[in-house]
Amino acid sequence: MKRVIGILLPFWLAACAPAPPPANTLVIGVETGPATLDPRLATDAASVNACRLIYAPLFRRDEQMRLVPQSAEKLAWKDPLTCVITLRRGLRFHTGAPLTAEDVRYTLLSIVDEKSASPLKSSLGEVAAVDAPDPFTLVVRLKKPFAPFNAGLTFGIVPRGAGEELARKPVGAGPFRFISYEPGERLTLARNLDYMDGAPRLAGVVLKIVPDETVRLLELKKHNVHLVMNPITPAVLPWLAVQKGIVVKDAPGANVSYIGVNMRDPALKNSLVRRAIAHAIDRGAITARLLKGLADTTDTLIAPPNPFHATGLPQRPFSPETAKRLLDEAGYPDPGNGHPRLTLTFKTSKNPTRRTQAEVFAENLARVGIAVEIKSMEWGSFFGDIKSGNFQLYSLTWVGIADPDILHFIFHSSSLPPAGANRGGYANPALDRLLEEGRATADENGRKRIYDEAQRLLAEELPFVTLWSGRNVAAMDTRLKGFVIYPDESLDSLATAWLEGGD
Amino acid sequence: MRYLAARLLLLLPTLFGVVTAVFLVIHLIPGDPVEAMLGETAVAAEKDALRRELGLDRPLLAQYGGYLAALARGDLGASISTRQPVLGEIAARWPATLELAVAALLLAAVTAVPLGVLAAARRGGALDNATLFFSLIGVAVPSFWLGPLLIIVFSIGLAWLPVSGREGIASLILPAVTLGAGMAAILLRLTRSAVLEAAEDDYIRAARARGLPEWRVYLKHALGNALLPVVTMMGLQLGALLSGTVITETIFSWPGVGRLMIEAIERRDYPLVQGCVLNIALCYVFANFAVDIIYAWLDPRIRLER
Amino acid sequence: MKLKAGLFLLALFGAVAAAAPLIAPCSPYAQDLLRGLDAPSAAHPMGLDLLGRDILSRVIYGARVSFAAGFVVIAISGLVGVLIGGMAAVWGGRVDMLLMRIVDVAQAFPGILLAIAVMAVLGPGFGNLLIALCLTGWAGFARLTRGQILSLREREYVTAAVAAGAGNWRILTRHLLPNAAAPLLVEAAFGMASVIVAEAGLSFLGLGVQPPAPSWGSMLNEGRAFLLIAPHLTVFPGLCLMLLALAVTLVGDALRDRLDVKRR
């Protein structure tokens, strides 16, 4: 009997199996599905990445994080308050309707509208008026100069009049058009044959939602999935790299991990203590052994691939001796008998990678006499505590930092939550001045000088202990060609990538 | 019939209790849906506007009243993070969870009850010990470990079954085994112990004395009596089963309500969490209602009492 | 035989947990990043985890958490559940109605949300973890107790006791509970194993014991990502979990036989 079942079972199961996706359709294994497909409301990485495939922006960031025109042909500032954008000719939405300056105007206005819930609002500064004098020209007037404005023009363009239905039935002008979305299961896209840069070679893209990492990698091993991007546990990569038909690649990323410090804390407001912490943590050992070289240590939030990355900053090399000396100076001498000089609480999310890193930080800090109690919390509670300033130390990653104006949001004294993300309550008039100046300076070289100075100041003062910038990892089917890993994990290169033997 | 109606009426206070409990719990725990939704780059004025729009600026009691009133009209509200009606969001995911839970329940029942009877009949024998081992694995191996192990053996090694996803009957097998294993173990031990207990009863001894073959004694008499606790257990395990779907759904990329609820909790998406909990509670309550009916049918004394 | 084997195993685990600092070969917290994920060797019979910590020592210390969680949670939730279920069955009427509605609500409410709420309000920690597990555990005992007693109370010896004028409390403690004990013990035995696994499940959701403290559940969860390359991270805590479950099950089975009043 058992033997009969053993023989029949595979046949029966095979009969039930669904048809495989058409050849030349790329299947990407992703951890979570997009919450919304309306590019104006997208906040999470999954939504942002999916929207980039469906919608075309005026400008996009290339693999070096430079702004390059997409739907726009050129951009000119008539004066510091007036920006004139010229569109490419002959653009069409997936419905066949032409994409004109009116659509861009509608999209822009619906983002900056008073009642809009768009997270992109603050990236465009204070917009006074938007005009579309002809179908290919857009004129934006600002209330006051806002240098990061250009960087804000990367939003996806939606058809005029588009409302809430876009979240589930998106229409854009990007390289792929929407076919279907089964939340929790998959997002299916097909190539846009009328795409402005020519039809993609891939027939379609499927984002298959596989929440568990091990299962995601097993789906890749079975070639049910062609591409998996980070997070991938670094220790598993050597195993992955030797699997048949799979190749692993990595490239510098724009994400920076840091230890956040509460500047209101009596011990931590002392910069000597913060410097001691920076010297105590063995970043080299963690990046080399735990992260298997898939992270580059950095002393600033503006990661190495970014044109605004500052070099020659003050270094905090690993040195327990220096850390102990600094703690002595700060008034925390060694009490002896193995008692700690100082006890701190370290909050972290439930993410296993973060928990493990917190364990290493705690061990590193214990060596210099700082006892650390780890509190690993469910995300909502953790983030709530961080925002309300209810912490001493915590660790997080800033994702996809592009324009250096983000420093205003993180460190300006007016950016206390909920207005900004200055969660540690850092206040430095000199830095405030620099960040305001950076905002009002349009000249690129001038901006670079200002932000170099700001980064130097931050590395000196350490309101954050900056740790490393993670390298982006992609494990993919060897048949996938032409895929480029962008610093911000964008999937833009799928517009030109292809599956070998697929077409 | 009157018993049925009375029993149905009793469901109302339970559901009311669940609705109140979930409302309190979700609003009392720290966290802010507006922050979670707008992300970090929004400014305070935008957040206030959204809070007003969602009615989150009103006093808690007013929000509760509004929620109850809407609920009475059958309106579960709209999700904060996706802006879609909660009812639609849940309806899209519910069939997957139901399918998984029912499959796991059936799988547990059809393996555990016969094995439990056999184990009781061959008490102390090799078969009894084998089922003990089987149930140990079921109860002691966490599903987040068992799931990947099953995938490695049956999907990667033997290549019989799909790794994950919800595509056809074949993809249901591994998640149903993973979810049902713990319940099967509990049911097996319970069946065995209930059958053994019933076997000591006088009328069974009488049946035996009448010369009925041993297997008929066990099958007809002992099992009949053992079903009462087994059915109770199935009903009350359903709550655990539905909660357990969170982990199984995560591992097998199963697009169900369990995952939806966890994501909603993380985003502090109040209406969606309330909707998910209400949905799970409704299902649980009706399953137990069914258990009570089966109870009354299996054991007429209970009906007479009321 | 079963009882002896089960008690022996339980005593063994209890002794290991109690004497953990004496018998653990290394500190469960000592890290060595250079040797992370090393396979079992003579020096480290169970190998090393991602941070190069000795898994044997962590398993020994982890016994404390798992053991305490299992016993404390089952003792408290079992006691509360049996009392409430017993009261509901014996007093009947409105008491029964009210208590069973509370049981219904407690059981219909997803345990995970309750656990998250407890941790969020009281903060993460081992004690609060136990509270969360008790809050979800008691209702099952209550319902089972009530069901058992309802089916028992029509039996001759109970009706005889009622006829003899025995009070509710006496009937409950002397006649009903001892006879309802068998399924309750089976439930308790498996419940204990489930509680130990539930602690692991909460770890899966990031709500278990706080790092770097080891528990078998959190070790299983942390080792999960390395299932493909370093199975020793999960095999040993998994085996211990199974052995402890075996022990409580054996004891439960044996007690069932002894407490079988009708044969006495």
CSV table of C-alpha atoms in Angstrom, one decimal, chain C residues 23-258:
chain,number,residue,atom,x,y,z
C,23,ILE,CA,28.6,22.2,35.4
C,24,ALA,CA,28.7,24.5,32.4
C,25,PRO,CA,32.1,24.1,30.9
C,26,CYS,CA,32.2,27.8,29.7
C,27,SER,CA,30.5,31.0,30.3
C,28,PRO,CA,27.3,31.1,28.2
C,29,TYR,CA,28.1,34.7,27.3
C,30,ALA,CA,31.8,34.5,26.3
C,31,GLN,CA,32.0,35.5,22.6
C,32,ASP,CA,34.7,34.7,20.1
C,33,LEU,CA,33.7,36.2,16.7
C,34,LEU,CA,36.6,34.5,15.0
C,35,ARG,CA,35.1,31.0,15.6
C,36,GLY,CA,31.4,31.8,15.0
C,37,LEU,CA,29.3,28.8,13.8
C,38,ASP,CA,32.2,26.2,14.5
C,39,ALA,CA,30.9,22.6,14.3
C,40,PRO,CA,30.9,20.4,17.4
C,41,SER,CA,34.4,19.4,18.6
C,42,ALA,CA,36.0,17.8,21.6
C,43,ALA,CA,36.4,21.2,23.3
C,44,HIS,CA,32.8,22.2,22.4
C,45,PRO,CA,30.7,19.1,22.2
C,46,MET,CA,27.7,21.0,20.8
C,47,GLY,CA,29.7,23.5,18.7
C,48,LEU,CA,29.6,27.3,18.8
C,49,ASP,CA,26.9,29.7,17.8
C,50,LEU,CA,27.1,32.7,15.5
C,51,LEU,CA,29.0,34.8,18.1
C,52,GLY,CA,31.3,31.9,19.0
C,53,ARG,CA,29.5,31.1,22.3
C,54,ASP,CA,29.6,27.5,23.6
C,55,ILE,CA,26.2,26.0,22.8
C,56,LEU,CA,26.5,23.3,25.5
C,57,SER,CA,26.9,26.0,28.2
C,58,ARG,CA,24.0,27.9,26.7
C,59,VAL,CA,21.8,24.8,26.6
C,60,ILE,CA,22.6,24.2,30.3
C,61,TYR,CA,21.7,27.7,31.3
C,62,GLY,CA,18.7,27.7,28.9
C,63,ALA,CA,17.3,24.8,30.9
C,64,ARG,CA,16.6,27.3,33.7
C,65,VAL,CA,14.4,29.5,31.6
C,66,SER,CA,12.5,26.6,29.9
C,67,PHE,CA,12.1,24.8,33.2
C,68,ALA,CA,10.9,27.8,35.1
C,69,ALA,CA,8.6,28.9,32.3
C,70,GLY,CA,7.0,25.4,32.0
C,71,PHE,CA,6.4,24.9,35.7
C,72,VAL,CA,5.4,28.4,36.8
C,73,VAL,CA,3.0,29.0,33.9
C,74,ILE,CA,1.3,25.5,34.1
C,75,ALA,CA,1.1,25.7,37.9
C,76,ILE,CA,-0.5,29.2,37.9
C,77,SER,CA,-2.7,28.9,34.8
C,78,GLY,CA,-3.7,25.3,35.8
C,79,LEU,CA,-4.7,26.3,39.3
C,80,VAL,CA,-6.7,29.3,38.1
C,81,GLY,CA,-8.3,27.4,35.3
C,82,VAL,CA,-9.3,24.4,37.4
C,83,LEU,CA,-10.8,26.6,40.0
C,84,ILE,CA,-12.8,28.7,37.6
C,85,GLY,CA,-13.9,25.7,35.5
C,86,GLY,CA,-14.8,23.8,38.7
C,87,MET,CA,-16.8,26.7,40.1
C,88,ALA,CA,-18.7,27.2,36.8
C,89,ALA,CA,-19.6,23.5,36.6
C,90,VAL,CA,-20.6,23.1,40.2
C,91,TRP,CA,-22.5,26.3,40.9
C,92,GLY,CA,-24.0,26.4,37.4
C,93,GLY,CA,-26.6,29.0,36.5
C,94,ARG,CA,-25.5,32.6,36.3
C,95,VAL,CA,-22.0,31.9,37.7
C,96,ASP,CA,-21.5,29.4,35.0
C,97,MET,CA,-22.8,31.7,32.4
C,98,LEU,CA,-20.6,34.6,33.5
C,99,LEU,CA,-17.5,32.6,34.0
C,100,MET,CA,-17.8,30.8,30.7
C,101,ARG,CA,-18.3,34.0,28.8
C,102,ILE,CA,-15.0,35.3,30.3
C,103,VAL,CA,-13.4,32.0,29.2
C,104,ASP,CA,-14.9,32.5,25.7
C,105,VAL,CA,-13.5,36.0,25.4
C,106,ALA,CA,-10.1,34.9,26.7
C,107,GLN,CA,-9.9,32.0,24.3
C,108,ALA,CA,-11.3,33.9,21.3
C,109,PHE,CA,-8.7,36.6,21.8
C,110,PRO,CA,-5.5,36.0,19.8
C,111,GLY,CA,-2.7,35.1,22.2
C,112,ILE,CA,-0.1,36.9,20.2
C,113,LEU,CA,-1.9,40.3,20.5
C,114,LEU,CA,-2.3,39.8,24.2
C,115,ALA,CA,1.4,38.9,24.5
C,116,ILE,CA,2.4,42.0,22.6
C,117,ALA,CA,0.2,44.1,24.7
C,118,VAL,CA,1.6,42.8,28.0
C,119,MET,CA,5.1,43.3,26.8
C,120,ALA,CA,4.4,46.8,25.5
C,121,VAL,CA,2.7,48.0,28.6
C,122,LEU,CA,4.9,46.2,31.2
C,123,GLY,CA,8.1,46.2,29.2
C,124,PRO,CA,10.0,43.2,27.9
C,125,GLY,CA,11.4,40.8,30.5
C,126,PHE,CA,11.1,37.2,31.8
C,127,GLY,CA,8.5,37.9,34.4
C,128,ASN,CA,6.2,39.7,32.0
C,129,LEU,CA,6.7,36.9,29.5
C,130,LEU,CA,5.3,34.5,32.2
C,131,ILE,CA,2.4,36.8,32.8
C,132,ALA,CA,1.6,36.8,29.1
C,133,LEU,CA,1.7,33.0,28.9
C,134,CYS,CA,-0.5,32.6,32.0
C,135,LEU,CA,-3.0,35.0,30.6
C,136,THR,CA,-3.5,32.9,27.5
C,137,GLY,CA,-3.1,29.5,29.2
C,138,TRP,CA,-5.7,29.4,32.0
C,139,ALA,CA,-8.9,29.4,29.9
C,140,GLY,CA,-8.1,26.0,28.3
C,141,PHE,CA,-7.9,24.4,31.7
C,142,ALA,CA,-11.2,26.1,32.8
C,143,ARG,CA,-13.1,24.8,29.9
C,144,LEU,CA,-11.7,21.3,30.1
C,145,THR,CA,-12.4,21.1,33.8
C,146,ARG,CA,-16.0,22.2,33.4
C,147,GLY,CA,-16.6,19.7,30.5
C,148,GLN,CA,-15.2,16.9,32.6
C,149,ILE,CA,-17.2,17.7,35.7
C,150,LEU,CA,-20.4,18.1,33.8
C,151,SER,CA,-20.1,14.6,32.4
C,152,LEU,CA,-19.0,13.2,35.8
C,153,ARG,CA,-21.7,14.7,38.0
C,154,GLU,CA,-24.4,12.4,36.9
C,155,ARG,CA,-22.5,9.3,38.0
C,156,GLU,CA,-23.7,7.3,40.9
C,157,TYR,CA,-21.1,8.2,43.4
C,158,VAL,CA,-21.7,11.9,42.9
C,159,THR,CA,-25.5,11.6,43.1
C,160,ALA,CA,-25.0,9.5,46.2
C,161,ALA,CA,-22.8,12.2,47.8
C,162,VAL,CA,-25.4,14.8,46.9
C,163,ALA,CA,-28.1,12.6,48.5
C,164,ALA,CA,-25.9,12.3,51.6
C,165,GLY,CA,-26.0,16.0,52.0
C,166,ALA,CA,-22.4,16.9,51.0
C,167,GLY,CA,-21.8,20.5,50.1
C,168,ASN,CA,-20.8,21.9,46.7
C,169,TRP,CA,-17.2,22.5,47.8
C,170,ARG,CA,-16.8,19.0,49.2
C,171,ILE,CA,-18.3,17.4,46.1
C,172,LEU,CA,-16.0,19.4,43.9
C,173,THR,CA,-12.8,18.7,45.8
C,174,ARG,CA,-13.5,15.1,47.0
C,175,HIS,CA,-15.4,13.6,44.1
C,176,LEU,CA,-15.3,15.6,41.0
C,177,LEU,CA,-11.8,17.0,40.7
C,178,PRO,CA,-10.0,13.7,41.5
C,179,ASN,CA,-12.0,12.0,38.8
C,180,ALA,CA,-11.5,14.8,36.3
C,181,ALA,CA,-7.8,14.7,37.0
C,182,ALA,CA,-6.7,12.3,34.3
C,183,PRO,CA,-7.5,14.4,31.2
C,184,LEU,CA,-6.3,17.5,33.1
C,185,LEU,CA,-3.0,15.9,33.8
C,186,VAL,CA,-2.6,14.9,30.2
C,187,GLU,CA,-3.4,18.5,29.3
C,188,ALA,CA,-1.0,19.8,31.9
C,189,ALA,CA,1.8,17.5,30.7
C,190,PHE,CA,1.3,18.6,27.1
C,191,GLY,CA,0.6,22.1,28.2
C,192,MET,CA,4.0,22.3,29.8
C,193,ALA,CA,5.7,21.2,26.6
C,194,SER,CA,3.5,23.7,24.7
C,195,VAL,CA,4.4,26.5,27.1
C,196,ILE,CA,8.1,25.8,26.5
C,197,VAL,CA,7.5,25.9,22.8
C,198,ALA,CA,5.3,29.0,23.1
C,199,GLU,CA,8.2,30.8,24.8
C,200,ALA,CA,10.1,29.9,21.6
C,201,GLY,CA,7.2,31.1,19.5
C,202,LEU,CA,7.2,34.4,21.3
C,203,SER,CA,11.0,34.6,20.6
C,204,PHE,CA,10.1,34.1,16.9
C,205,LEU,CA,8.1,37.3,17.2
C,206,GLY,CA,10.8,39.0,19.2
C,207,LEU,CA,9.0,38.8,22.6
C,208,GLY,CA,10.9,36.1,24.4
C,209,VAL,CA,13.7,36.3,26.9
C,210,GLN,CA,16.0,39.2,26.5
C,211,PRO,CA,19.4,38.7,24.9
C,212,PRO,CA,22.1,37.6,25.7
C,213,ALA,CA,20.2,35.3,28.2
C,214,PRO,CA,19.8,31.9,26.5
C,215,SER,CA,16.6,29.9,26.4
C,216,TRP,CA,16.0,26.8,24.3
C,217,GLY,CA,13.3,28.6,22.4
C,218,SER,CA,15.3,31.7,21.6
C,219,MET,CA,18.3,29.5,20.6
C,220,LEU,CA,16.0,27.6,18.2
C,221,ASN,CA,14.8,30.9,16.8
C,222,GLU,CA,18.3,32.4,16.5
C,223,GLY,CA,19.6,29.3,14.8
C,224,ARG,CA,16.9,29.1,12.3
C,225,ALA,CA,18.6,31.3,9.8
C,226,PHE,CA,21.5,28.9,9.8
C,227,LEU,CA,19.5,25.7,9.3
C,228,LEU,CA,21.2,25.1,6.0
C,229,ILE,CA,24.8,25.7,7.0
C,230,ALA,CA,25.0,25.1,10.7
C,231,PRO,CA,22.3,22.7,11.9
C,232,HIS,CA,24.0,22.2,15.2
C,233,LEU,CA,22.6,25.5,16.4
C,234,THR,CA,19.1,24.2,16.5
C,235,VAL,CA,19.5,20.4,16.8
C,236,PHE,CA,20.7,20.4,20.5
C,237,PRO,CA,18.2,22.8,22.0
C,238,GLY,CA,15.6,21.1,19.9
C,239,LEU,CA,16.5,17.7,21.3
C,240,CYS,CA,16.5,19.0,24.9
C,241,LEU,CA,13.0,20.4,24.3
C,242,MET,CA,11.9,17.0,23.1
C,243,LEU,CA,13.4,15.2,26.1
C,244,LEU,CA,11.8,17.5,28.6
C,245,ALA,CA,8.5,17.1,26.8
C,246,LEU,CA,9.1,13.3,26.9
C,247,ALA,CA,9.7,13.5,30.7
C,248,VAL,CA,6.5,15.4,31.5
C,249,THR,CA,4.5,13.2,29.2
C,250,LEU,CA,5.7,10.0,30.8
C,251,VAL,CA,4.9,11.4,34.2
C,252,GLY,CA,1.5,12.5,33.0
C,253,ASP,CA,0.7,9.1,31.6
C,254,ALA,CA,1.9,7.3,34.7
C,255,LEU,CA,-0.1,9.6,37.0
C,256,ARG,CA,-3.1,9.0,34.9
C,257,ASP,CA,-2.9,5.3,35.7
C,258,ARG,CA,-2.4,5.8,39.4
